[in-house]
């Protein structure tokens, strides 16, 4: 068997075309779609394949919609809709000045920021992007539930070219400092080699999260523990936060 090939998640077009099948529309997407539909302008940071903004436009949103992501292969999927502004980059390469009524980070994008400095820089940029009274909505997984211990499943999907692809997670582990490493493994009968995608996600508890938000000039206005807007009690999987410029 050939040595595996290594790729950053989602930068490989063979994986980006599978993303929506592996992460189908669900209650979290509906939650964010409702927020976007009630804002006149929205920025989706780490928009990936752009599913929320594409649905918002298809659903009649007439305001400014901007999706930002550093993975060209993911944005290529988003670009099937040309009436949304898709920007290749991240908060280090693009900045916004009080332009959006709503900023969102969906699909645990907040957790890609690994160091304290990364988190503070990202949240400061989000704060600067918010128009007066604008809101920032995002979720992060609750470390108290140690969710990574269950990231061992596998799924099979059919790629657009008809090939069967098996996706699996292997070896999730907490490495310290709240950072979990997990390796995604993708195989397909037509591929010469397995594609492995090591990735890291940072976990913060609510106390740390609120300290980061406050340092960046953001204050929490709503917090939920489920996509049905049930209050967060400390025991739920998702920490869903809506914050505004302080
Ligand atoms: C799990 S996907 C989520 C995509 C989308 N938000 C969703 O809910 O389907 C994570 C996304 O974050 C993007 N990403 C990685 N690093 C990033 C960064 N520093 N800034 C913004 N986005 C980033 C990846 O390219 C990828 O598209």
CSV table of C-alpha atoms and ligand atoms in Angstrom, one decimal:
chain,number,residue,atom,x,y,z
A,1,UNK,CA,0.0,0.0,0.0
A,2,UNK,CA,1.4,3.5,-0.9
A,3,UNK,CA,2.3,6.0,1.7
A,4,UNK,CA,-0.6,8.3,2.5
A,5,UNK,CA,-0.8,11.8,1.1
A,6,UNK,CA,-1.2,14.7,3.6
A,7,UNK,CA,-3.5,17.6,3.0
A,8,UNK,CA,-4.9,20.5,5.0
A,9,UNK,CA,-8.6,20.0,5.5
A,10,UNK,CA,-10.7,21.4,2.7
A,11,UNK,CA,-7.8,22.8,0.6
A,12,UNK,CA,-8.0,19.6,-1.5
A,13,UNK,CA,-10.7,19.9,-4.2
A,14,UNK,CA,-11.4,16.1,-3.9
A,15,UNK,CA,-12.5,16.7,-0.3
A,16,UNK,CA,-14.2,20.1,-0.8
A,17,UNK,CA,-16.7,18.6,-3.2
A,18,UNK,CA,-17.7,16.1,-0.4
A,19,UNK,CA,-18.1,18.7,2.3
A,20,UNK,CA,-21.8,19.4,2.0
A,21,UNK,CA,-22.7,15.7,1.9
A,22,UNK,CA,-20.6,15.0,5.0
A,23,UNK,CA,-22.0,18.1,6.7
A,24,UNK,CA,-25.6,18.4,5.5
A,25,UNK,CA,-28.1,21.2,6.2
A,26,UNK,CA,-29.4,20.9,9.7
A,27,UNK,CA,-30.8,22.8,12.7
A,28,UNK,CA,-27.6,24.9,13.2
A,29,UNK,CA,-27.8,26.0,9.5
A,30,UNK,CA,-31.5,27.1,10.1
A,31,UNK,CA,-30.5,29.0,13.2
A,32,UNK,CA,-27.9,31.0,11.3
A,33,UNK,CA,-30.2,31.4,8.2
A,34,UNK,CA,-32.9,33.0,10.4
A,35,UNK,CA,-30.3,35.5,11.7
A,36,UNK,CA,-29.0,36.3,8.3
A,37,UNK,CA,-32.6,36.8,6.9
A,38,UNK,CA,-33.3,39.4,9.6
A,39,UNK,CA,-30.1,41.4,9.1
A,40,UNK,CA,-29.6,43.9,6.2
A,41,UNK,CA,-25.9,42.9,5.8
A,42,UNK,CA,-24.0,39.8,6.8
A,43,UNK,CA,-20.4,38.5,6.8
A,44,UNK,CA,-19.8,34.8,7.1
A,45,UNK,CA,-16.2,34.1,8.3
A,46,UNK,CA,-14.9,30.7,7.3
A,47,UNK,CA,-18.0,30.4,5.1
A,48,UNK,CA,-16.7,27.2,3.4
A,49,UNK,CA,-19.1,26.1,0.7
A,50,UNK,CA,-21.3,29.1,1.6
A,51,UNK,CA,-24.4,27.1,2.2
A,52,UNK,CA,-26.0,29.6,4.6
A,53,UNK,CA,-25.4,32.7,2.4
A,54,UNK,CA,-26.5,30.8,-0.7
A,55,UNK,CA,-29.8,29.9,0.9
A,56,UNK,CA,-30.3,33.4,2.2
A,57,UNK,CA,-30.0,34.8,-1.3
A,58,UNK,CA,-32.2,32.1,-2.7
A,59,UNK,CA,-34.7,32.9,0.0
A,60,UNK,CA,-35.0,36.5,-1.1
A,61,UNK,CA,-32.3,38.4,0.9
A,62,UNK,CA,-31.6,41.6,-1.0
A,63,UNK,CA,-28.8,43.1,1.2
A,64,UNK,CA,-25.0,42.7,1.2
A,65,UNK,CA,-23.8,39.1,1.8
A,66,UNK,CA,-20.1,38.4,2.1
A,67,UNK,CA,-18.4,35.0,2.6
A,68,UNK,CA,-14.8,34.9,3.6
A,69,UNK,CA,-12.7,31.7,3.5
A,70,UNK,CA,-9.0,30.9,3.0
A,71,UNK,CA,-9.6,27.6,1.2
A,72,UNK,CA,-10.0,28.2,-2.6
A,73,UNK,CA,-11.5,24.7,-3.1
A,74,UNK,CA,-14.3,25.4,-0.6
A,75,UNK,CA,-15.0,28.8,-2.2
A,76,UNK,CA,-15.2,27.1,-5.6
A,77,UNK,CA,-18.2,25.2,-4.3
A,78,UNK,CA,-19.7,28.4,-3.0
A,79,UNK,CA,-19.2,30.2,-6.3
A,80,UNK,CA,-22.0,28.3,-8.0
A,81,UNK,CA,-24.0,31.3,-6.7
A,82,UNK,CA,-22.5,34.5,-8.2
A,83,UNK,CA,-24.8,37.0,-6.4
A,84,UNK,CA,-22.9,36.7,-3.1
A,85,UNK,CA,-19.5,38.3,-2.6
A,86,UNK,CA,-17.0,35.5,-2.0
A,87,UNK,CA,-13.6,36.6,-0.7
A,88,UNK,CA,-10.6,34.3,-0.6
A,89,UNK,CA,-8.7,35.1,2.6
A,90,UNK,CA,-9.0,35.4,6.3
A,91,UNK,CA,-9.2,38.1,9.0
A,92,UNK,CA,-5.4,38.7,8.6
A,93,UNK,CA,-5.7,39.5,4.9
A,94,UNK,CA,-9.0,41.4,4.8
A,95,UNK,CA,-10.5,43.9,7.2
A,96,UNK,CA,-13.9,45.5,7.5
A,97,UNK,CA,-14.9,48.7,9.2
A,98,UNK,CA,-18.3,48.8,10.9
A,99,UNK,CA,-19.9,47.4,7.8
A,100,UNK,CA,-22.2,44.5,8.9
A,101,UNK,CA,-25.3,44.1,11.0
A,102,UNK,CA,-24.4,40.5,11.4
A,103,UNK,CA,-21.2,38.5,11.5
A,104,UNK,CA,-21.4,34.7,11.8
A,105,UNK,CA,-18.9,31.9,12.2
A,106,UNK,CA,-20.6,28.5,11.7
A,107,UNK,CA,-19.5,24.9,11.8
A,108,UNK,CA,-17.1,25.6,14.8
A,109,UNK,CA,-14.9,27.9,12.8
A,110,UNK,CA,-14.2,29.8,16.0
A,111,UNK,CA,-12.2,26.8,17.1
A,112,UNK,CA,-9.6,27.0,14.3
A,113,UNK,CA,-8.0,29.9,16.2
A,114,UNK,CA,-5.5,28.1,18.4
A,115,UNK,CA,-3.5,30.6,20.4
A,116,UNK,CA,-4.8,33.3,22.7
A,117,UNK,CA,-3.3,35.8,20.3
A,118,UNK,CA,-5.1,34.3,17.3
A,119,UNK,CA,-8.5,34.4,19.2
A,120,UNK,CA,-8.0,37.9,20.4
A,121,UNK,CA,-7.0,39.1,16.9
A,122,UNK,CA,-10.0,37.4,15.3
A,123,UNK,CA,-12.5,38.7,17.8
A,124,UNK,CA,-11.0,42.2,17.5
A,125,UNK,CA,-11.4,42.1,13.8
A,126,UNK,CA,-15.0,40.8,14.2
A,127,UNK,CA,-15.8,43.7,16.6
A,128,UNK,CA,-14.4,46.2,14.0
A,129,UNK,CA,-16.5,44.7,11.3
A,130,UNK,CA,-19.8,45.2,13.2
A,131,UNK,CA,-22.0,48.2,12.4
A,132,UNK,CA,-23.4,50.0,15.5
A,133,UNK,CA,-25.7,47.6,17.3
A,134,UNK,CA,-24.6,44.7,15.0
A,135,UNK,CA,-24.3,41.2,16.3
A,136,UNK,CA,-21.8,38.4,16.2
A,137,UNK,CA,-23.2,34.9,16.3
A,138,UNK,CA,-21.1,31.7,16.6
A,139,UNK,CA,-20.8,28.4,18.5
A,140,UNK,CA,-18.0,26.5,20.1
A,141,UNK,CA,-18.1,23.0,21.5
A,142,UNK,CA,-18.3,22.6,25.3
A,143,UNK,CA,-15.0,21.0,26.6
A,144,UNK,CA,-16.8,19.7,29.7
A,145,UNK,CA,-18.4,17.0,27.5
A,146,UNK,CA,-15.1,16.0,25.9
A,147,UNK,CA,-16.9,15.6,22.5
A,148,UNK,CA,-13.7,14.7,20.7
A,149,UNK,CA,-13.8,11.3,22.4
A,150,UNK,CA,-16.7,10.4,20.1
A,151,UNK,CA,-15.1,11.6,16.9
A,152,UNK,CA,-14.3,8.1,15.7
A,153,UNK,CA,-17.1,7.5,13.2
A,154,UNK,CA,-16.9,6.8,9.5
A,155,UNK,CA,-19.2,7.6,6.6
A,156,UNK,CA,-19.4,6.7,2.9
A,157,UNK,CA,-20.4,9.3,0.3
A,158,UNK,CA,-20.6,9.3,-3.5
A,159,UNK,CA,-18.4,12.0,-5.1
A,160,UNK,CA,-19.8,14.0,-8.1
A,161,UNK,CA,-17.8,11.8,-10.4
A,162,UNK,CA,-19.6,8.7,-9.0
A,163,UNK,CA,-16.7,7.4,-7.0
A,164,UNK,CA,-17.4,6.0,-3.5
A,165,UNK,CA,-15.3,7.8,-0.9
A,166,UNK,CA,-14.9,6.6,2.7
A,167,UNK,CA,-14.3,9.3,5.3
A,168,UNK,CA,-13.2,8.4,8.8
A,169,UNK,CA,-11.7,10.1,11.8
A,170,UNK,CA,-8.8,8.5,13.6
A,171,UNK,CA,-6.9,9.2,16.8
A,172,UNK,CA,-8.7,12.3,18.3
A,173,UNK,CA,-6.7,13.4,21.3
A,174,UNK,CA,-6.3,16.4,23.6
A,175,UNK,CA,-2.8,17.6,23.3
A,176,UNK,CA,-2.9,20.1,26.1
A,177,UNK,CA,-3.7,23.8,26.1
A,178,UNK,CA,-7.3,23.0,25.1
A,179,UNK,CA,-6.1,21.8,21.7
A,180,UNK,CA,-7.5,18.6,20.2
A,181,UNK,CA,-5.8,17.0,17.2
A,182,UNK,CA,-7.7,14.7,14.9
A,183,UNK,CA,-6.8,13.1,11.7
A,184,UNK,CA,-9.4,12.7,8.9
A,185,UNK,CA,-8.8,9.8,6.6
A,186,UNK,CA,-10.3,9.7,3.0
A,187,UNK,CA,-10.0,6.7,0.8
A,188,UNK,CA,-11.6,5.8,-2.6
A,189,UNK,CA,-11.0,2.7,-4.8
A,190,UNK,CA,-9.9,5.0,-7.7
A,191,UNK,CA,-7.3,6.9,-5.7
A,192,UNK,CA,-3.8,5.8,-5.6
A,193,UNK,CA,-3.3,6.8,-2.0
A,194,UNK,CA,-5.2,7.5,1.2
A,195,UNK,CA,-5.5,11.3,1.9
A,196,UNK,CA,-5.0,12.2,5.5
A,197,UNK,CA,-6.0,15.5,7.0
A,198,UNK,CA,-4.6,16.3,10.4
A,199,UNK,CA,-6.5,19.2,12.0
A,200,UNK,CA,-6.5,21.0,15.3
A,201,UNK,CA,-9.3,22.7,17.2
A,202,UNK,CA,-9.1,24.8,20.3
A,203,UNK,CA,-11.6,24.2,23.1
A,204,UNK,CA,-12.4,27.0,25.6
A,205,UNK,CA,-14.9,27.0,28.5
A,206,UNK,CA,-17.5,29.7,29.0
A,207,UNK,CA,-15.4,31.6,31.4
A,208,UNK,CA,-12.4,31.8,29.0
A,209,UNK,CA,-14.7,32.5,26.1
A,210,UNK,CA,-16.3,35.5,27.8
A,211,UNK,CA,-12.9,36.9,28.9
A,212,UNK,CA,-11.7,36.7,25.2
A,213,UNK,CA,-14.9,38.4,24.0
A,214,UNK,CA,-14.6,41.2,26.6
A,215,UNK,CA,-11.0,41.8,25.8
A,216,UNK,CA,-11.9,42.3,22.2
A,217,UNK,CA,-14.7,44.8,23.1
A,218,UNK,CA,-17.6,42.4,22.7
A,219,UNK,CA,-20.3,41.6,25.2
A,220,UNK,CA,-22.6,38.6,25.3
A,221,UNK,CA,-26.3,39.5,24.6
A,222,UNK,CA,-27.7,35.9,24.2
A,223,UNK,CA,-26.4,32.5,25.0
A,224,UNK,CA,-28.0,29.2,24.1
A,225,UNK,CA,-27.3,25.5,24.6
A,226,UNK,CA,-29.2,24.3,21.6
A,227,UNK,CA,-30.3,25.3,18.2
A,228,UNK,CA,-33.9,25.6,19.5
A,229,UNK,CA,-32.6,28.5,21.6
A,230,UNK,CA,-32.8,26.6,24.9
A,231,UNK,CA,-30.7,28.4,27.6
A,232,UNK,CA,-27.1,27.3,28.1
A,233,UNK,CA,-26.8,25.6,31.5
A,234,UNK,CA,-23.2,24.4,31.3
A,235,UNK,CA,-24.1,20.8,30.3
A,236,UNK,CA,-24.9,21.1,26.6
A,237,UNK,CA,-22.6,20.2,23.7
A,238,UNK,CA,-22.8,23.6,22.0
A,239,UNK,CA,-22.0,27.0,23.5
A,240,UNK,CA,-24.0,29.3,21.2
A,241,UNK,CA,-23.3,33.0,21.6
A,242,UNK,CA,-24.6,36.2,20.3
A,243,UNK,CA,-22.4,39.2,21.2
A,244,UNK,CA,-22.4,42.8,20.3
A,245,UNK,CA,-19.8,45.6,20.4
A,246,UNK,CA,-19.6,46.8,24.0
B,1,LIG,C1,-15.7,23.1,9.4
B,1,LIG,S1,-15.5,24.2,8.0
B,1,LIG,C2,-17.0,25.2,8.3
B,1,LIG,C3,-17.5,25.7,7.0
B,1,LIG,C4,-18.8,26.5,7.1
B,1,LIG,N1,-18.7,27.6,8.0
B,1,LIG,C5,-19.9,25.5,7.6
B,1,LIG,O1,-20.5,25.7,8.6
B,1,LIG,O2,-20.2,24.6,6.8
B,1,LIG,C6,-14.2,25.2,8.6
B,1,LIG,C7,-13.9,26.3,7.6
B,1,LIG,O3,-13.0,27.3,8.2
B,1,LIG,C8,-12.1,27.7,7.2
B,1,LIG,N2,-10.9,28.3,7.9
B,1,LIG,C9,-9.8,27.7,8.3
B,1,LIG,N3,-9.0,28.6,8.9
B,1,LIG,C10,-9.6,29.8,8.9
B,1,LIG,C11,-9.3,31.1,9.3
B,1,LIG,N4,-8.1,31.4,9.9
B,1,LIG,N5,-10.2,32.1,9.0
B,1,LIG,C12,-11.3,31.8,8.5
B,1,LIG,N6,-11.7,30.6,8.0
B,1,LIG,C13,-10.9,29.6,8.2
B,1,LIG,C14,-11.8,26.5,6.4
B,1,LIG,O4,-11.2,26.8,5.2
B,1,LIG,C15,-13.2,25.8,6.3
B,1,LIG,O5,-13.9,26.3,5.2
